[in-house]
């Protein structure tokens, strides 16, 4: 790919991925514009008590709920070059994180480069240029601008993924997705069914269990959970079918249910991408992407944050640094043939193992080697190994007890070592 002089970059979205990308492009002196469909920065981290649509009739993007605390500790949530407040706890409330994001925008003076209330409606490739059509959602006025690069930073936590379960239309209770879950008081003294045991499913199950009459939890997770739940918590397998008043499960058992909360994840949703972008996408995946981010057929389009099961802030920072130096021309991508060969090997491995194509976005145990690969290819500073040590220790404490894993404090000693201690118990510490 030939270096482009004085490149112009369009960043789609002013959530964390877009803001971090903007900061690094600014550091490199690269011209960019951020297009954001709402009035706010921070994407899903902004709490809004409303559900459905906003005052402009646009779908509310945030999935934040009232009592959320981070499930990753402070060192993995800190943005490079911008320390978190010293008095911030190890696992922060959503308000603390959002204030931190707002302070980040002010510190780096990013707001002047953001066009708020500008929703991207079409991205197309014409004569080696990107044409980006966007609409002011307040006035309806449409615009079209030209760019050399497009960063898609819209995330994948805004289009709910609903399961298709027999008899659902017969059910007379309420059904929502975790995207629309805001506060537990709505479920006081109710018989609530939570479906799914990913991070949101586990967190919301515990939150609702404080107030519900019964908490029924349907999932097939193989995670080695050792948590002792309250007596009114009932573990169930997958759902077989609904009837008017409740649910029949795959083991033949039945429970009366008032409310259902689907914690069943999100879809990839990129309706603004024209066929000329050279990508395929569906609810499961976006393809083909080099290093989880570069559009192999049109490598001046990059996806920030299209990943699953990683320390997201750490990953976004590494991806944004990689993207910025790519635009600057500090390194050259592998040939299209080599990128496709690597991609096809990954696809073949997933298919051979009988896994869904959604695994194309999963980093998980390969996280440290992923950061090493980004450094090897682009020359960016390496993400230190202690981040992965923190993540592994976190998973261990989380599986041991979902009620107490946020009591631990993680202190970085150097690039290799981390001290873990129980909050307010200095005698109970260990270094790893």
One Martini backbone bead per residue (centre of mass of N, CA, C, O) as a GRO file, in nm:
protein
  432
    1UNK     BB    1   0.093   0.038   0.026
    2UNK     BB    2   0.077   0.359  -0.041
    3UNK     BB    3   0.170   0.649   0.060
    4UNK     BB    4  -0.023   0.915   0.198
    5UNK     BB    5  -0.048   1.238   0.155
    6UNK     BB    6  -0.223   1.404   0.369
    7UNK     BB    7  -0.429   1.249   0.534
    8UNK     BB    8  -0.777   1.157   0.557
    9UNK     BB    9  -0.993   1.099   0.844
   10UNK     BB   10  -1.262   0.882   0.933
   11UNK     BB   11  -1.453   0.869   1.231
   12UNK     BB   12  -1.682   0.626   1.353
   13UNK     BB   13  -1.731   0.740   1.647
   14UNK     BB   14  -1.738   0.856   2.017
   15UNK     BB   15  -1.618   0.640   2.155
   16UNK     BB   16  -1.349   0.494   2.271
   17UNK     BB   17  -1.229   0.416   1.996
   18UNK     BB   18  -1.253   0.701   1.866
   19UNK     BB   19  -1.098   0.869   2.083
   20UNK     BB   20  -0.827   0.721   2.076
   21UNK     BB   21  -0.777   0.763   1.777
   22UNK     BB   22  -0.782   1.071   1.782
   23UNK     BB   23  -0.541   1.116   1.967
   24UNK     BB   24  -0.323   0.975   1.781
   25UNK     BB   25  -0.365   1.144   1.529
   26UNK     BB   26  -0.301   1.411   1.665
   27UNK     BB   27  -0.010   1.338   1.750
   28UNK     BB   28   0.063   1.297   1.425
   29UNK     BB   29  -0.085   1.529   1.250
   30UNK     BB   30  -0.365   1.421   1.157
   31UNK     BB   31  -0.638   1.440   0.965
   32UNK     BB   32  -0.971   1.467   1.124
   33UNK     BB   33  -1.305   1.314   1.166
   34UNK     BB   34  -1.586   1.296   1.383
   35UNK     BB   35  -1.873   1.083   1.371
   36UNK     BB   36  -2.175   1.151   1.567
   37UNK     BB   37  -2.514   1.057   1.636
   38UNK     BB   38  -2.491   1.207   1.896
   39UNK     BB   39  -2.438   1.435   2.182
   40UNK     BB   40  -2.210   1.222   2.272
   41UNK     BB   41  -1.974   1.077   2.451
   42UNK     BB   42  -1.881   0.718   2.516
   43UNK     BB   43  -2.122   0.565   2.439
   44UNK     BB   44  -2.196   0.296   2.640
   45UNK     BB   45  -2.095   0.466   2.907
   46UNK     BB   46  -2.363   0.612   2.889
   47UNK     BB   47  -2.616   0.694   3.091
   48UNK     BB   48  -2.968   0.601   3.021
   49UNK     BB   49  -3.293   0.563   3.133
   50UNK     BB   50  -3.367   0.514   2.861
   51UNK     BB   51  -3.550   0.353   2.596
   52UNK     BB   52  -3.498   0.302   2.254
   53UNK     BB   53  -3.546   0.632   2.187
   54UNK     BB   54  -3.476   0.943   2.112
   55UNK     BB   55  -3.552   1.278   2.037
   56UNK     BB   56  -3.474   1.181   1.715
   57UNK     BB   57  -3.549   0.863   1.674
   58UNK     BB   58  -3.300   0.721   1.780
   59UNK     BB   59  -3.127   0.472   1.878
   60UNK     BB   60  -3.016   0.362   2.168
   61UNK     BB   61  -2.679   0.271   2.237
   62UNK     BB   62  -2.691   0.217   2.527
   63UNK     BB   63  -2.615  -0.049   2.800
   64UNK     BB   64  -2.634   0.095   3.060
   65UNK     BB   65  -2.641   0.049   3.415
   66UNK     BB   66  -2.681   0.170   3.728
   67UNK     BB   67  -2.492  -0.066   3.898
   68UNK     BB   68  -2.235  -0.051   3.750
   69UNK     BB   69  -1.929  -0.232   3.749
   70UNK     BB   70  -1.642  -0.317   3.680
   71UNK     BB   71  -1.474  -0.631   3.555
   72UNK     BB   72  -1.218  -0.451   3.554
   73UNK     BB   73  -0.933  -0.332   3.656
   74UNK     BB   74  -0.772  -0.035   3.670
   75UNK     BB   75  -0.513  -0.096   3.488
   76UNK     BB   76  -0.713  -0.185   3.234
   77UNK     BB   77  -0.865   0.123   3.224
   78UNK     BB   78  -0.618   0.282   3.142
   79UNK     BB   79  -0.507   0.552   2.968
   80UNK     BB   80  -0.261   0.653   2.793
   81UNK     BB   81  -0.135   0.943   2.945
   82UNK     BB   82  -0.406   0.906   3.157
   83UNK     BB   83  -0.464   0.903   3.464
   84UNK     BB   84  -0.622   0.786   3.707
   85UNK     BB   85  -0.754   0.840   3.985
   86UNK     BB   86  -0.621   0.764   4.289
   87UNK     BB   87  -0.922   0.725   4.432
   88UNK     BB   88  -0.987   0.505   4.258
   89UNK     BB   89  -1.106   0.214   4.242
   90UNK     BB   90  -1.050  -0.093   4.122
   91UNK     BB   91  -1.373  -0.099   4.084
   92UNK     BB   92  -1.574   0.091   3.892
   93UNK     BB   93  -1.802   0.306   3.841
   94UNK     BB   94  -1.962   0.438   3.579
   95UNK     BB   95  -1.925   0.739   3.660
   96UNK     BB   96  -1.615   0.735   3.670
   97UNK     BB   97  -1.563   0.652   3.378
   98UNK     BB   98  -1.716   0.883   3.236
   99UNK     BB   99  -1.555   1.116   3.357
  100UNK     BB  100  -1.287   1.022   3.240
  101UNK     BB  101  -1.367   1.049   2.943
  102UNK     BB  102  -1.433   1.351   2.952
  103UNK     BB  103  -1.147   1.436   3.046
  104UNK     BB  104  -0.997   1.328   2.799
  105UNK     BB  105  -1.129   1.516   2.592
  106UNK     BB  106  -1.031   1.778   2.725
  107UNK     BB  107  -0.724   1.731   2.745
  108UNK     BB  108  -0.711   1.674   2.409
  109UNK     BB  109  -0.913   1.844   2.250
  110UNK     BB  110  -1.155   1.674   2.075
  111UNK     BB  111  -1.434   1.817   2.025
  112UNK     BB  112  -1.356   1.995   1.769
  113UNK     BB  113  -1.357   1.703   1.587
  114UNK     BB  114  -1.670   1.676   1.646
  115UNK     BB  115  -1.974   1.557   1.493
  116UNK     BB  116  -2.268   1.600   1.610
  117UNK     BB  117  -2.552   1.449   1.492
  118UNK     BB  118  -2.384   1.247   1.284
  119UNK     BB  119  -2.503   1.013   1.067
  120UNK     BB  120  -2.406   0.734   0.912
  121UNK     BB  121  -2.529   0.607   0.580
  122UNK     BB  122  -2.257   0.602   0.383
  123UNK     BB  123  -1.998   0.380   0.253
  124UNK     BB  124  -1.773   0.440  -0.023
  125UNK     BB  125  -1.592   0.330  -0.319
  126UNK     BB  126  -1.415   0.581  -0.525
  127UNK     BB  127  -1.142   0.623  -0.685
  128UNK     BB  128  -0.957   0.588  -0.422
  129UNK     BB  129  -1.207   0.679  -0.237
  130UNK     BB  130  -1.386   0.799   0.035
  131UNK     BB  131  -1.741   0.804   0.078
  132UNK     BB  132  -1.924   1.008   0.319
  133UNK     BB  133  -2.246   0.977   0.436
  134UNK     BB  134  -2.432   1.228   0.625
  135UNK     BB  135  -2.664   1.304   0.901
  136UNK     BB  136  -2.860   1.537   1.044
  137UNK     BB  137  -3.087   1.444   1.290
  138UNK     BB  138  -3.223   1.728   1.340
  139UNK     BB  139  -3.259   1.831   1.015
  140UNK     BB  140  -3.183   1.610   0.767
  141UNK     BB  141  -2.925   1.686   0.659
  142UNK     BB  142  -2.697   1.620   0.391
  143UNK     BB  143  -2.367   1.470   0.349
  144UNK     BB  144  -2.043   1.472   0.158
  145UNK     BB  145  -1.726   1.312   0.205
  146UNK     BB  146  -1.367   1.292   0.173
  147UNK     BB  147  -1.138   1.007   0.210
  148UNK     BB  148  -0.857   0.792   0.281
  149UNK     BB  149  -0.979   0.707   0.564
  150UNK     BB  150  -1.150   0.448   0.766
  151UNK     BB  151  -1.291   0.439   1.096
  152UNK     BB  152  -1.453   0.179   1.264
  153UNK     BB  153  -1.613   0.285   1.594
  154UNK     BB  154  -1.909   0.135   1.680
  155UNK     BB  155  -1.901  -0.136   1.764
  156UNK     BB  156  -2.094  -0.433   1.945
  157UNK     BB  157  -2.334  -0.293   2.173
  158UNK     BB  158  -2.639  -0.217   2.002
  159UNK     BB  159  -2.735  -0.502   1.870
  160UNK     BB  160  -2.947  -0.719   1.955
  161UNK     BB  161  -2.952  -1.067   2.046
  162UNK     BB  162  -3.206  -1.289   1.963
  163UNK     BB  163  -3.367  -1.554   2.032
  164UNK     BB  164  -3.530  -1.859   1.901
  165UNK     BB  165  -3.832  -1.940   2.071
  166UNK     BB  166  -4.067  -2.136   2.144
  167UNK     BB  167  -4.367  -1.961   2.236
  168UNK     BB  168  -4.312  -1.656   2.293
  169UNK     BB  169  -4.595  -1.529   2.202
  170UNK     BB  170  -4.755  -1.658   2.452
  171UNK     BB  171  -4.623  -1.484   2.646
  172UNK     BB  172  -4.739  -1.254   2.917
  173UNK     BB  173  -4.491  -1.138   2.986
  174UNK     BB  174  -4.180  -0.998   3.003
  175UNK     BB  175  -3.939  -0.884   2.743
  176UNK     BB  176  -3.584  -0.837   2.747
  177UNK     BB  177  -3.286  -0.686   2.694
  178UNK     BB  178  -2.991  -0.589   2.830
  179UNK     BB  179  -2.991  -0.318   2.671
  180UNK     BB  180  -3.271  -0.241   2.859
  181UNK     BB  181  -3.120  -0.250   3.121
  182UNK     BB  182  -3.120  -0.045   3.433
  183UNK     BB  183  -3.303  -0.154   3.693
  184UNK     BB  184  -3.396  -0.364   3.965
  185UNK     BB  185  -3.669  -0.246   4.088
  186UNK     BB  186  -3.858  -0.366   3.856
  187UNK     BB  187  -3.806  -0.676   4.010
  188UNK     BB  188  -3.963  -0.670   4.259
  189UNK     BB  189  -4.101  -0.966   4.356
  190UNK     BB  190  -4.009  -1.138   4.110
  191UNK     BB  191  -4.007  -1.370   3.838
  192UNK     BB  192  -3.683  -1.426   3.706
  193UNK     BB  193  -3.532  -1.458   3.379
  194UNK     BB  194  -3.207  -1.554   3.288
  195UNK     BB  195  -3.028  -1.538   2.970
  196UNK     BB  196  -2.720  -1.615   3.029
  197UNK     BB  197  -2.331  -1.629   3.104
  198UNK     BB  198  -2.205  -1.381   3.066
  199UNK     BB  199  -2.111  -1.093   3.194
  200UNK     BB  200  -2.407  -0.980   3.198
  201UNK     BB  201  -2.557  -1.225   3.310
  202UNK     BB  202  -2.408  -1.237   3.583
  203UNK     BB  203  -2.449  -0.943   3.677
  204UNK     BB  204  -2.763  -0.928   3.655
  205UNK     BB  205  -2.831  -1.165   3.833
  206UNK     BB  206  -2.718  -1.040   4.092
  207UNK     BB  207  -2.877  -0.777   4.090
  208UNK     BB  208  -3.169  -0.904   4.086
  209UNK     BB  209  -3.144  -1.098   4.338
  210UNK     BB  210  -3.184  -0.871   4.558
  211UNK     BB  211  -3.520  -0.839   4.471
  212UNK     BB  212  -3.623  -1.102   4.395
  213UNK     BB  213  -3.808  -1.385   4.440
  214UNK     BB  214  -3.692  -1.511   4.169
  215UNK     BB  215  -3.393  -1.671   4.015
  216UNK     BB  216  -3.363  -1.768   3.687
  217UNK     BB  217  -3.089  -1.959   3.525
  218UNK     BB  218  -3.018  -1.980   3.181
  219UNK     BB  219  -2.751  -2.210   3.085
  220UNK     BB  220  -2.422  -2.343   2.912
  221UNK     BB  221  -2.190  -2.290   3.079
  222UNK     BB  222  -1.834  -2.401   3.148
  223UNK     BB  223  -1.771  -2.242   3.375
  224UNK     BB  224  -1.600  -2.262   3.698
  225UNK     BB  225  -1.833  -2.209   3.909
  226UNK     BB  226  -1.837  -2.136   4.286
  227UNK     BB  227  -2.074  -1.985   4.353
  228UNK     BB  228  -2.288  -1.886   4.617
  229UNK     BB  229  -2.614  -1.870   4.603
  230UNK     BB  230  -2.909  -1.794   4.670
  231UNK     BB  231  -3.198  -1.972   4.734
  232UNK     BB  232  -3.362  -1.818   4.484
  233UNK     BB  233  -3.162  -1.964   4.303
  234UNK     BB  234  -3.202  -2.111   3.964
  235UNK     BB  235  -3.069  -2.359   3.782
  236UNK     BB  236  -3.074  -2.385   3.415
  237UNK     BB  237  -3.117  -2.481   3.121
  238UNK     BB  238  -3.222  -2.464   2.836
  239UNK     BB  239  -3.474  -2.362   2.634
  240UNK     BB  240  -3.757  -2.499   2.482
  241UNK     BB  241  -4.030  -2.337   2.596
  242UNK     BB  242  -4.311  -2.151   2.589
  243UNK     BB  243  -4.576  -2.012   2.770
  244UNK     BB  244  -4.795  -1.804   2.918
  245UNK     BB  245  -4.637  -1.838   3.233
  246UNK     BB  246  -4.365  -1.982   3.110
  247UNK     BB  247  -4.101  -2.243   3.132
  248UNK     BB  248  -3.948  -2.491   2.935
  249UNK     BB  249  -3.698  -2.718   2.966
  250UNK     BB  250  -3.474  -2.954   2.847
  251UNK     BB  251  -3.535  -3.134   3.123
  252UNK     BB  252  -3.868  -3.070   3.168
  253UNK     BB  253  -3.886  -2.837   3.333
  254UNK     BB  254  -4.067  -2.583   3.536
  255UNK     BB  255  -4.142  -2.217   3.527
  256UNK     BB  256  -4.261  -1.949   3.668
  257UNK     BB  257  -4.293  -1.626   3.490
  258UNK     BB  258  -4.267  -1.267   3.457
  259UNK     BB  259  -3.955  -1.221   3.362
  260UNK     BB  260  -3.731  -1.146   3.083
  261UNK     BB  261  -3.364  -1.166   3.033
  262UNK     BB  262  -3.163  -1.116   2.762
  263UNK     BB  263  -2.812  -1.239   2.767
  264UNK     BB  264  -2.726  -1.269   2.416
  265UNK     BB  265  -2.599  -1.034   2.298
  266UNK     BB  266  -2.452  -0.924   1.984
  267UNK     BB  267  -2.447  -0.764   1.676
  268UNK     BB  268  -2.338  -0.711   1.375
  269UNK     BB  269  -2.382  -0.358   1.252
  270UNK     BB  270  -2.336  -0.231   0.896
  271UNK     BB  271  -2.546  -0.058   0.692
  272UNK     BB  272  -2.330   0.166   0.566
  273UNK     BB  273  -2.198  -0.055   0.392
  274UNK     BB  274  -2.085  -0.090   0.094
  275UNK     BB  275  -1.990  -0.317  -0.146
  276UNK     BB  276  -1.723  -0.146  -0.217
  277UNK     BB  277  -1.566  -0.228   0.055
  278UNK     BB  278  -1.511  -0.556   0.050
  279UNK     BB  279  -1.730  -0.680   0.251
  280UNK     BB  280  -1.846  -0.906   0.500
  281UNK     BB  281  -2.163  -0.918   0.685
  282UNK     BB  282  -2.302  -1.022   0.997
  283UNK     BB  283  -2.407  -1.107   1.309
  284UNK     BB  284  -2.122  -1.264   1.361
  285UNK     BB  285  -1.940  -1.113   1.124
  286UNK     BB  286  -1.631  -0.983   0.987
  287UNK     BB  287  -1.515  -0.997   0.634
  288UNK     BB  288  -1.184  -0.959   0.596
  289UNK     BB  289  -0.943  -0.951   0.874
  290UNK     BB  290  -0.655  -0.799   0.978
  291UNK     BB  291  -0.593  -0.816   1.299
  292UNK     BB  292  -0.910  -0.754   1.351
  293UNK     BB  293  -0.910  -0.467   1.139
  294UNK     BB  294  -0.817  -0.505   0.840
  295UNK     BB  295  -0.921  -0.450   0.527
  296UNK     BB  296  -0.803  -0.648   0.286
  297UNK     BB  297  -0.941  -0.516   0.022
  298UNK     BB  298  -0.943  -0.225   0.203
  299UNK     BB  299  -0.677  -0.100   0.394
  300UNK     BB  300  -0.822   0.199   0.458
  301UNK     BB  301  -0.995   0.010   0.644
  302UNK     BB  302  -1.087   0.020   0.995
  303UNK     BB  303  -1.134  -0.177   1.298
  304UNK     BB  304  -1.246  -0.077   1.622
  305UNK     BB  305  -1.347  -0.330   1.846
  306UNK     BB  306  -1.386  -0.623   1.682
  307UNK     BB  307  -1.393  -0.775   1.976
  308UNK     BB  308  -1.343  -1.066   2.196
  309UNK     BB  309  -1.213  -1.137   2.483
  310UNK     BB  310  -1.081  -0.866   2.629
  311UNK     BB  311  -0.895  -0.596   2.717
  312UNK     BB  312  -1.040  -0.339   2.578
  313UNK     BB  313  -0.865  -0.087   2.635
  314UNK     BB  314  -0.597  -0.214   2.558
  315UNK     BB  315  -0.680  -0.295   2.268
  316UNK     BB  316  -0.763  -0.016   2.162
  317UNK     BB  317  -0.489   0.116   2.199
  318UNK     BB  318  -0.327  -0.069   2.014
  319UNK     BB  319  -0.498  -0.028   1.760
  320UNK     BB  320  -0.471   0.285   1.743
  321UNK     BB  321  -0.164   0.292   1.712
  322UNK     BB  322  -0.150   0.122   1.459
  323UNK     BB  323  -0.334   0.302   1.282
  324UNK     BB  324  -0.168   0.566   1.296
  325UNK     BB  325   0.104   0.451   1.170
  326UNK     BB  326  -0.023   0.363   0.909
  327UNK     BB  327  -0.116   0.642   0.809
  328UNK     BB  328   0.173   0.771   0.832
  329UNK     BB  329   0.385   0.535   0.714
  330UNK     BB  330   0.575   0.348   0.918
  331UNK     BB  331   0.435   0.103   0.766
  332UNK     BB  332   0.385  -0.216   0.602
  333UNK     BB  333   0.184  -0.422   0.481
  334UNK     BB  334   0.110  -0.698   0.386
  335UNK     BB  335   0.013  -0.871   0.151
  336UNK     BB  336  -0.282  -0.972   0.039
  337UNK     BB  337  -0.205  -1.271   0.016
  338UNK     BB  338  -0.096  -1.303   0.309
  339UNK     BB  339  -0.350  -1.211   0.459
  340UNK     BB  340  -0.541  -1.428   0.336
  341UNK     BB  341  -0.385  -1.674   0.430
  342UNK     BB  342  -0.416  -1.619   0.733
  343UNK     BB  343  -0.723  -1.606   0.734
  344UNK     BB  344  -0.785  -1.893   0.618
  345UNK     BB  345  -0.655  -2.045   0.851
  346UNK     BB  346  -0.849  -1.947   1.067
  347UNK     BB  347  -1.110  -2.052   0.941
  348UNK     BB  348  -1.027  -2.351   0.925
  349UNK     BB  349  -0.987  -2.397   1.228
  350UNK     BB  350  -1.276  -2.334   1.314
  351UNK     BB  351  -1.419  -2.546   1.136
  352UNK     BB  352  -1.265  -2.800   1.235
  353UNK     BB  353  -1.374  -2.736   1.544
  354UNK     BB  354  -1.687  -2.652   1.520
  355UNK     BB  355  -1.702  -2.344   1.501
  356UNK     BB  356  -1.807  -2.039   1.494
  357UNK     BB  357  -1.749  -1.740   1.318
  358UNK     BB  358  -1.742  -1.559   1.576
  359UNK     BB  359  -1.441  -1.652   1.652
  360UNK     BB  360  -1.292  -1.435   1.471
  361UNK     BB  361  -1.318  -1.220   1.737
  362UNK     BB  362  -1.156  -1.400   1.929
  363UNK     BB  363  -0.894  -1.393   2.166
  364UNK     BB  364  -0.818  -1.452   2.457
  365UNK     BB  365  -0.538  -1.652   2.490
  366UNK     BB  366  -0.412  -1.459   2.241
  367UNK     BB  367  -0.352  -1.170   2.349
  368UNK     BB  368  -0.045  -1.145   2.382
  369UNK     BB  369   0.026  -1.233   2.086
  370UNK     BB  370  -0.126  -1.001   1.955
  371UNK     BB  371   0.046  -0.768   2.062
  372UNK     BB  372   0.309  -0.874   1.944
  373UNK     BB  373   0.215  -0.860   1.645
  374UNK     BB  374   0.167  -0.556   1.631
  375UNK     BB  375   0.459  -0.481   1.695
  376UNK     BB  376   0.608  -0.638   1.470
  377UNK     BB  377   0.457  -0.485   1.233
  378UNK     BB  378   0.462  -0.158   1.347
  379UNK     BB  379   0.642  -0.070   1.623
  380UNK     BB  380   0.493  -0.059   1.863
  381UNK     BB  381   0.445  -0.058   2.177
  382UNK     BB  382   0.439  -0.293   2.407
  383UNK     BB  383   0.233  -0.484   2.574
  384UNK     BB  384   0.250  -0.576   2.881
  385UNK     BB  385   0.231  -0.886   3.043
  386UNK     BB  386   0.074  -0.796   3.304
  387UNK     BB  387  -0.208  -0.777   3.178
  388UNK     BB  388  -0.250  -1.088   3.149
  389UNK     BB  389  -0.218  -1.157   3.444
  390UNK     BB  390  -0.459  -1.003   3.543
  391UNK     BB  391  -0.673  -1.152   3.376
  392UNK     BB  392  -0.623  -1.437   3.495
  393UNK     BB  393  -0.672  -1.363   3.793
  394UNK     BB  394  -0.954  -1.259   3.759
  395UNK     BB  395  -1.091  -1.519   3.660
  396UNK     BB  396  -1.034  -1.679   3.917
  397UNK     BB  397  -1.190  -1.492   4.118
  398UNK     BB  398  -1.459  -1.499   3.966
  399UNK     BB  399  -1.511  -1.808   3.978
  400UNK     BB  400  -1.503  -1.828   4.288
  401UNK     BB  401  -1.647  -1.516   4.329
  402UNK     BB  402  -1.886  -1.287   4.229
  403UNK     BB  403  -1.903  -1.117   4.508
  404UNK     BB  404  -1.558  -1.071   4.558
  405UNK     BB  405  -1.366  -0.990   4.307
  406UNK     BB  406  -1.384  -0.665   4.372
  407UNK     BB  407  -1.181  -0.674   4.635
  408UNK     BB  408  -0.945  -0.655   4.450
  409UNK     BB  409  -0.601  -0.549   4.416
  410UNK     BB  410  -0.399  -0.410   4.145
  411UNK     BB  411  -0.038  -0.399   4.138
  412UNK     BB  412   0.215  -0.257   3.959
  413UNK     BB  413   0.565  -0.321   3.953
  414UNK     BB  414   0.608  -0.430   3.654
  415UNK     BB  415   0.610  -0.582   3.344
  416UNK     BB  416   0.577  -0.878   3.512
  417UNK     BB  417   0.453  -0.766   3.793
  418UNK     BB  418   0.194  -0.846   4.043
  419UNK     BB  419  -0.011  -0.718   4.297
  420UNK     BB  420  -0.232  -0.892   4.523
  421UNK     BB  421  -0.518  -0.765   4.708
  422UNK     BB  422  -0.709  -0.701   4.972
  423UNK     BB  423  -0.912  -0.476   5.060
  424UNK     BB  424  -0.787  -0.360   5.366
  425UNK     BB  425  -0.560  -0.623   5.349
  426UNK     BB  426  -0.225  -0.624   5.374
  427UNK     BB  427  -0.170  -0.928   5.467
  428UNK     BB  428  -0.328  -1.019   5.185
  429UNK     BB  429  -0.066  -1.089   4.982
  430UNK     BB  430   0.062  -1.111   4.633
  431UNK     BB  431   0.309  -1.213   4.400
  432UNK     BB  432   0.323  -1.258   4.012
   0.00000   0.00000   0.00000
